[in-house]
Amino acid sequence: MSLMKWYDFVGPFGVGFPTPLFLIKDVIIDQPKLLKGGHYRLKLVSSDQGHSMEGMMFSPSARQVDFLKLNAISYQLLGELQWNYFAGKKSIQLLIRDLKPTMEN
């Protein structure tokens, strides 16, 4: 939450001030769920501390969908942090721009 306070403070992002992208390593993707329109909702779990958050992938490429189908041990994710407001609750989610497996079974 403290990171998001800073993130909100340095915004807003847009023309001339692009949204920062974060590289997150050693993430386990649990429960990928295909949504309407070919989008995916993912539960992201850190492999070392067990913290979790939600991730979203909108219109992933065929390569990205193939990566989701692998039995990868962990992934590297590139994405932007954002607030998610749903059913009266506010949570942090990662809008995933790209991903790749770091190790496979």
CSV table of N, CA and C in Angstrom, one decimal:
chain,number,residue,atom,x,y,z
A,1,MET,N,0.8,-1.2,0.0
A,1,MET,CA,0.0,0.0,0.0
A,1,MET,C,0.9,1.3,0.0
A,2,SER,N,2.0,1.2,0.7
A,2,SER,CA,2.9,2.4,0.7
A,2,SER,C,3.4,2.7,-0.7
A,3,LEU,N,3.7,1.7,-1.5
A,3,LEU,CA,4.1,1.9,-2.9
A,3,LEU,C,3.0,2.6,-3.7
A,4,MET,N,1.8,2.2,-3.5
A,4,MET,CA,0.7,2.8,-4.2
A,4,MET,C,0.5,4.3,-3.8
A,5,LYS,N,0.7,4.6,-2.5
A,5,LYS,CA,0.7,6.0,-2.1
A,5,LYS,C,1.6,6.8,-2.9
A,6,TRP,N,2.9,6.3,-3.0
A,6,TRP,CA,3.9,7.0,-3.8
A,6,TRP,C,3.5,7.1,-5.2
A,7,TYR,N,3.0,6.0,-5.8
A,7,TYR,CA,2.5,5.9,-7.2
A,7,TYR,C,1.4,7.0,-7.5
A,8,ASP,N,0.5,7.1,-6.6
A,8,ASP,CA,-0.6,8.1,-6.7
A,8,ASP,C,0.0,9.5,-6.7
A,9,PHE,N,1.0,9.7,-5.8
A,9,PHE,CA,1.5,11.0,-5.6
A,9,PHE,C,2.3,11.5,-6.8
A,10,VAL,N,3.0,10.6,-7.5
A,10,VAL,CA,3.8,11.0,-8.6
A,10,VAL,C,3.0,11.2,-9.9
A,11,GLY,N,1.8,10.6,-10.0
A,11,GLY,CA,0.9,10.7,-11.1
A,11,GLY,C,0.4,12.1,-11.2
A,12,PRO,N,-0.5,12.3,-12.2
A,12,PRO,CA,-1.0,11.4,-13.1
A,12,PRO,C,-0.1,11.2,-14.3
A,13,PHE,N,-0.3,10.1,-15.0
A,13,PHE,CA,0.6,9.7,-16.1
A,13,PHE,C,-0.2,9.9,-17.4
A,14,GLY,N,0.5,10.2,-18.4
A,14,GLY,CA,-0.1,10.4,-19.7
A,14,GLY,C,0.9,10.9,-20.7
A,15,VAL,N,0.5,11.8,-21.7
A,15,VAL,CA,1.4,12.3,-22.7
A,15,VAL,C,2.6,13.0,-22.1
A,16,GLY,N,3.8,12.7,-22.4
A,16,GLY,CA,5.0,13.3,-21.9
A,16,GLY,C,5.4,12.8,-20.5
A,17,PHE,N,4.6,12.0,-19.9
A,17,PHE,CA,4.9,11.4,-18.6
A,17,PHE,C,4.3,10.0,-18.6
A,18,PRO,N,5.0,9.0,-19.3
A,18,PRO,CA,4.4,7.7,-19.4
A,18,PRO,C,4.2,6.9,-18.1
A,19,THR,N,3.3,6.0,-18.1
A,19,THR,CA,3.0,5.2,-17.0
A,19,THR,C,4.2,4.3,-16.7
A,20,PRO,N,4.8,4.2,-15.5
A,20,PRO,CA,5.9,3.3,-15.3
A,20,PRO,C,5.6,1.9,-15.4
A,21,LEU,N,6.5,1.1,-15.9
A,21,LEU,CA,6.3,-0.3,-16.0
A,21,LEU,C,7.2,-1.0,-15.0
A,22,PHE,N,6.8,-2.0,-14.4
A,22,PHE,CA,7.5,-2.7,-13.3
A,22,PHE,C,7.8,-4.1,-13.8
A,23,LEU,N,9.1,-4.6,-13.6
A,23,LEU,CA,9.5,-6.0,-13.8
A,23,LEU,C,9.4,-6.7,-12.5
A,24,ILE,N,8.6,-7.7,-12.5
A,24,ILE,CA,8.4,-8.5,-11.3
A,24,ILE,C,8.8,-9.9,-11.6
A,25,LYS,N,9.8,-10.4,-10.8
A,25,LYS,CA,10.4,-11.7,-11.0
A,25,LYS,C,9.9,-12.8,-10.0
A,26,ASP,N,10.0,-14.0,-10.4
A,26,ASP,CA,9.7,-15.2,-9.6
A,26,ASP,C,8.3,-15.1,-9.1
A,27,VAL,N,7.3,-15.0,-10.0
A,27,VAL,CA,5.9,-15.0,-9.7
A,27,VAL,C,5.3,-16.3,-10.1
A,28,ILE,N,4.5,-16.9,-9.3
A,28,ILE,CA,3.7,-18.1,-9.6
A,28,ILE,C,2.3,-17.6,-10.1
A,29,ILE,N,1.9,-18.1,-11.2
A,29,ILE,CA,0.6,-17.8,-11.7
A,29,ILE,C,-0.4,-18.9,-11.3
A,30,ASP,N,-1.3,-18.6,-10.4
A,30,ASP,CA,-2.3,-19.6,-9.9
A,30,ASP,C,-3.7,-19.2,-10.4
A,31,GLN,N,-4.4,-20.2,-10.8
A,31,GLN,CA,-5.8,-20.0,-11.2
A,31,GLN,C,-6.0,-19.0,-12.4
A,32,PRO,N,-5.3,-19.2,-13.5
A,32,PRO,CA,-5.6,-18.3,-14.7
A,32,PRO,C,-7.1,-18.6,-15.1
A,33,LYS,N,-7.8,-17.5,-15.3
A,33,LYS,CA,-9.2,-17.6,-15.7
A,33,LYS,C,-9.5,-16.8,-16.9
A,34,LEU,N,-10.0,-17.5,-17.9
A,34,LEU,CA,-10.3,-16.9,-19.2
A,34,LEU,C,-11.7,-16.1,-19.0
A,35,LEU,N,-11.7,-14.9,-19.4
A,35,LEU,CA,-12.9,-14.0,-19.3
A,35,LEU,C,-13.4,-13.8,-20.7
A,36,LYS,N,-14.6,-13.2,-20.7
A,36,LYS,CA,-15.2,-12.8,-22.0
A,36,LYS,C,-14.2,-11.9,-22.8
A,37,GLY,N,-14.2,-12.0,-24.1
A,37,GLY,CA,-13.4,-11.2,-24.9
A,37,GLY,C,-12.0,-11.7,-25.0
A,38,GLY,N,-11.6,-12.8,-24.5
A,38,GLY,CA,-10.3,-13.4,-24.6
A,38,GLY,C,-9.3,-12.8,-23.6
A,39,HIS,N,-9.8,-12.1,-22.5
A,39,HIS,CA,-9.0,-11.5,-21.5
A,39,HIS,C,-8.8,-12.6,-20.4
A,40,TYR,N,-7.7,-12.4,-19.6
A,40,TYR,CA,-7.4,-13.3,-18.5
A,40,TYR,C,-7.3,-12.6,-17.2
A,41,ARG,N,-7.8,-13.2,-16.1
A,41,ARG,CA,-7.6,-12.7,-14.8
A,41,ARG,C,-6.7,-13.8,-14.1
A,42,LEU,N,-5.7,-13.4,-13.4
A,42,LEU,CA,-4.7,-14.3,-12.9
A,42,LEU,C,-4.5,-13.9,-11.4
A,43,LYS,N,-4.3,-15.0,-10.6
A,43,LYS,CA,-3.8,-14.8,-9.2
A,43,LYS,C,-2.3,-14.9,-9.3
A,44,LEU,N,-1.6,-13.9,-8.8
A,44,LEU,CA,-0.2,-13.8,-8.8
A,44,LEU,C,0.3,-14.0,-7.4
A,45,VAL,N,1.2,-15.0,-7.2
A,45,VAL,CA,1.8,-15.3,-5.9
A,45,VAL,C,3.3,-15.2,-5.9
A,46,SER,N,3.9,-14.5,-5.0
A,46,SER,CA,5.3,-14.4,-5.0
A,46,SER,C,5.9,-15.7,-4.5
A,47,SER,N,6.9,-16.2,-5.2
A,47,SER,CA,7.4,-17.5,-4.9
A,47,SER,C,8.2,-17.6,-3.6
A,48,ASP,N,8.7,-16.4,-3.1
A,48,ASP,CA,9.5,-16.5,-1.8
A,48,ASP,C,8.7,-16.1,-0.6
A,49,GLN,N,7.7,-15.2,-0.7
A,49,GLN,CA,7.0,-14.8,0.5
A,49,GLN,C,5.6,-15.1,0.6
A,50,GLY,N,5.0,-15.6,-0.5
A,50,GLY,CA,3.6,-16.1,-0.5
A,50,GLY,C,2.6,-14.9,-0.6
A,51,HIS,N,3.1,-13.7,-0.8
A,51,HIS,CA,2.1,-12.6,-1.0
A,51,HIS,C,1.4,-12.8,-2.3
A,52,SER,N,0.2,-12.3,-2.4
A,52,SER,CA,-0.6,-12.5,-3.7
A,52,SER,C,-1.3,-11.2,-4.0
A,53,MET,N,-1.6,-11.1,-5.3
A,53,MET,CA,-2.4,-10.0,-5.9
A,53,MET,C,-3.0,-10.5,-7.2
A,54,GLU,N,-3.9,-9.7,-7.7
A,54,GLU,CA,-4.6,-10.0,-8.9
A,54,GLU,C,-3.9,-9.4,-10.1
A,55,GLY,N,-3.9,-10.1,-11.2
A,55,GLY,CA,-3.3,-9.6,-12.4
A,55,GLY,C,-4.3,-9.7,-13.5
A,56,MET,N,-4.3,-8.8,-14.5
A,56,MET,CA,-5.2,-8.8,-15.6
A,56,MET,C,-4.3,-8.7,-16.9
A,57,MET,N,-4.8,-9.5,-17.9
A,57,MET,CA,-4.2,-9.5,-19.2
A,57,MET,C,-5.3,-9.2,-20.2
A,58,PHE,N,-5.3,-8.1,-20.9
A,58,PHE,CA,-6.3,-7.8,-21.9
A,58,PHE,C,-5.7,-8.2,-23.3
A,59,SER,N,-6.5,-9.0,-24.0
A,59,SER,CA,-6.2,-9.4,-25.4
A,59,SER,C,-4.7,-9.9,-25.5
A,60,PRO,N,-4.4,-10.9,-24.8
A,60,PRO,CA,-3.0,-11.4,-24.9
A,60,PRO,C,-2.7,-12.0,-26.2
A,61,SER,N,-1.4,-11.9,-26.6
A,61,SER,CA,-1.0,-12.5,-27.9
A,61,SER,C,-1.1,-14.1,-27.8
A,62,ALA,N,-1.0,-14.7,-28.9
A,62,ALA,CA,-1.0,-16.2,-28.9
A,62,ALA,C,0.2,-16.7,-28.1
A,63,ARG,N,1.4,-16.0,-28.3
A,63,ARG,CA,2.6,-16.5,-27.5
A,63,ARG,C,2.3,-16.4,-26.0
A,64,GLN,N,1.7,-15.3,-25.6
A,64,GLN,CA,1.4,-15.1,-24.1
A,64,GLN,C,0.4,-16.2,-23.6
A,65,VAL,N,-0.6,-16.5,-24.4
A,65,VAL,CA,-1.5,-17.6,-24.0
A,65,VAL,C,-0.8,-18.9,-24.0
A,66,ASP,N,0.1,-19.2,-24.9
A,66,ASP,CA,0.9,-20.4,-24.9
A,66,ASP,C,1.7,-20.5,-23.6
A,67,PHE,N,2.3,-19.4,-23.2
A,67,PHE,CA,3.1,-19.3,-21.9
A,67,PHE,C,2.2,-19.6,-20.7
A,68,LEU,N,1.0,-19.2,-20.7
A,68,LEU,CA,0.1,-19.4,-19.6
A,68,LEU,C,-0.3,-20.9,-19.5
A,69,LYS,N,-0.2,-21.6,-20.6
A,69,LYS,CA,-0.6,-23.1,-20.6
A,69,LYS,C,0.6,-23.9,-20.2
A,70,LEU,N,1.8,-23.4,-20.1
A,70,LEU,CA,3.0,-24.2,-19.7
A,70,LEU,C,2.9,-24.5,-18.2
A,71,ASN,N,3.5,-25.5,-17.8
A,71,ASN,CA,3.6,-25.9,-16.4
A,71,ASN,C,4.9,-25.2,-15.8
A,72,ALA,N,5.0,-23.9,-15.9
A,72,ALA,CA,6.1,-23.2,-15.5
A,72,ALA,C,6.2,-23.1,-14.0
A,73,ILE,N,7.4,-23.1,-13.4
A,73,ILE,CA,7.5,-23.0,-12.0
A,73,ILE,C,7.3,-21.5,-11.6
A,74,SER,N,7.9,-20.6,-12.4
A,74,SER,CA,7.7,-19.2,-12.1
A,74,SER,C,7.8,-18.4,-13.4
A,75,TYR,N,7.4,-17.1,-13.3
A,75,TYR,CA,7.3,-16.2,-14.4
A,75,TYR,C,8.0,-14.9,-14.1
A,76,GLN,N,8.4,-14.2,-15.1
A,76,GLN,CA,8.7,-12.8,-15.0
A,76,GLN,C,7.6,-12.0,-15.7
A,77,LEU,N,7.1,-11.0,-15.0
A,77,LEU,CA,6.0,-10.2,-15.5
A,77,LEU,C,6.5,-8.7,-15.7
A,78,LEU,N,5.9,-8.1,-16.8
A,78,LEU,CA,6.1,-6.7,-17.0
A,78,LEU,C,4.8,-6.1,-17.0
A,79,GLY,N,4.5,-5.1,-16.2
A,79,GLY,CA,3.2,-4.5,-16.1
A,79,GLY,C,3.2,-3.2,-15.4
A,80,GLU,N,2.0,-2.7,-15.3
A,80,GLU,CA,1.7,-1.4,-14.6
A,80,GLU,C,0.8,-1.7,-13.4
A,81,LEU,N,1.1,-1.1,-12.3
A,81,LEU,CA,0.3,-1.2,-11.1
A,81,LEU,C,-0.9,-0.3,-11.3
A,82,GLN,N,-2.0,-0.7,-10.7
A,82,GLN,CA,-3.2,0.1,-10.8
A,82,GLN,C,-4.2,-0.3,-9.6
A,83,TRP,N,-5.1,0.6,-9.3
A,83,TRP,CA,-6.1,0.3,-8.3
A,83,TRP,C,-7.2,-0.4,-9.1
A,84,ASN,N,-7.8,-1.4,-8.4
A,84,ASN,CA,-9.0,-2.1,-8.9
A,84,ASN,C,-10.1,-1.8,-7.9
A,85,TYR,N,-11.2,-1.2,-8.4
A,85,TYR,CA,-12.4,-1.0,-7.6
A,85,TYR,C,-13.5,-1.9,-8.0
A,86,PHE,N,-13.9,-2.8,-7.1
A,86,PHE,CA,-14.9,-3.8,-7.5
A,86,PHE,C,-15.7,-4.1,-6.2
A,87,ALA,N,-17.0,-4.1,-6.4
A,87,ALA,CA,-18.0,-4.4,-5.3
A,87,ALA,C,-17.6,-3.7,-4.0
A,88,GLY,N,-17.3,-2.4,-4.1
A,88,GLY,CA,-17.1,-1.6,-3.0
A,88,GLY,C,-15.7,-1.8,-2.3
A,89,LYS,N,-14.8,-2.6,-2.9
A,89,LYS,CA,-13.5,-2.9,-2.4
A,89,LYS,C,-12.5,-2.3,-3.3
A,90,LYS,N,-11.4,-1.8,-2.7
A,90,LYS,CA,-10.3,-1.3,-3.4
A,90,LYS,C,-9.1,-2.2,-3.2
A,91,SER,N,-8.5,-2.6,-4.3
A,91,SER,CA,-7.3,-3.5,-4.2
A,91,SER,C,-6.3,-3.1,-5.3
A,92,ILE,N,-5.1,-3.6,-5.1
A,92,ILE,CA,-4.0,-3.4,-6.1
A,92,ILE,C,-4.0,-4.5,-7.1
A,93,GLN,N,-3.9,-4.2,-8.4
A,93,GLN,CA,-3.8,-5.2,-9.4
A,93,GLN,C,-2.7,-4.8,-10.4
A,94,LEU,N,-2.1,-5.8,-11.1
A,94,LEU,CA,-1.1,-5.6,-12.1
A,94,LEU,C,-1.7,-5.8,-13.4
A,95,LEU,N,-1.6,-4.7,-14.3
A,95,LEU,CA,-2.0,-4.9,-15.7
A,95,LEU,C,-0.8,-5.4,-16.4
A,96,ILE,N,-0.9,-6.6,-16.8
A,96,ILE,CA,0.3,-7.3,-17.4
A,96,ILE,C,0.4,-7.0,-18.8
A,97,ARG,N,1.6,-6.5,-19.2
A,97,ARG,CA,1.9,-6.2,-20.6
A,97,ARG,C,2.6,-7.3,-21.3
A,98,ASP,N,3.4,-8.0,-20.5
A,98,ASP,CA,4.1,-9.2,-21.1
A,98,ASP,C,4.5,-10.1,-20.0
A,99,LEU,N,4.8,-11.4,-20.3
A,99,LEU,CA,5.2,-12.4,-19.4
A,99,LEU,C,6.1,-13.4,-20.1
A,100,LYS,N,6.9,-14.1,-19.3
A,100,LYS,CA,7.7,-15.2,-19.8
A,100,LYS,C,8.0,-16.1,-18.7
A,101,PRO,N,8.1,-17.4,-19.0
A,101,PRO,CA,8.4,-18.4,-17.9
A,101,PRO,C,9.9,-18.3,-17.6
A,102,THR,N,10.3,-18.4,-16.3
A,102,THR,CA,11.7,-18.4,-16.0
A,102,THR,C,12.2,-19.8,-15.9
A,103,MET,N,11.4,-20.8,-15.5
A,103,MET,CA,11.8,-22.2,-15.5
A,103,MET,C,10.6,-23.1,-15.8
A,104,GLU,N,10.8,-24.2,-16.4
A,104,GLU,CA,9.7,-25.1,-16.7
A,104,GLU,C,10.0,-26.4,-16.1
A,105,ASN,N,8.8,-27.2,-15.8
A,105,ASN,CA,8.9,-28.5,-15.2
A,105,ASN,C,9.4,-29.5,-16.3
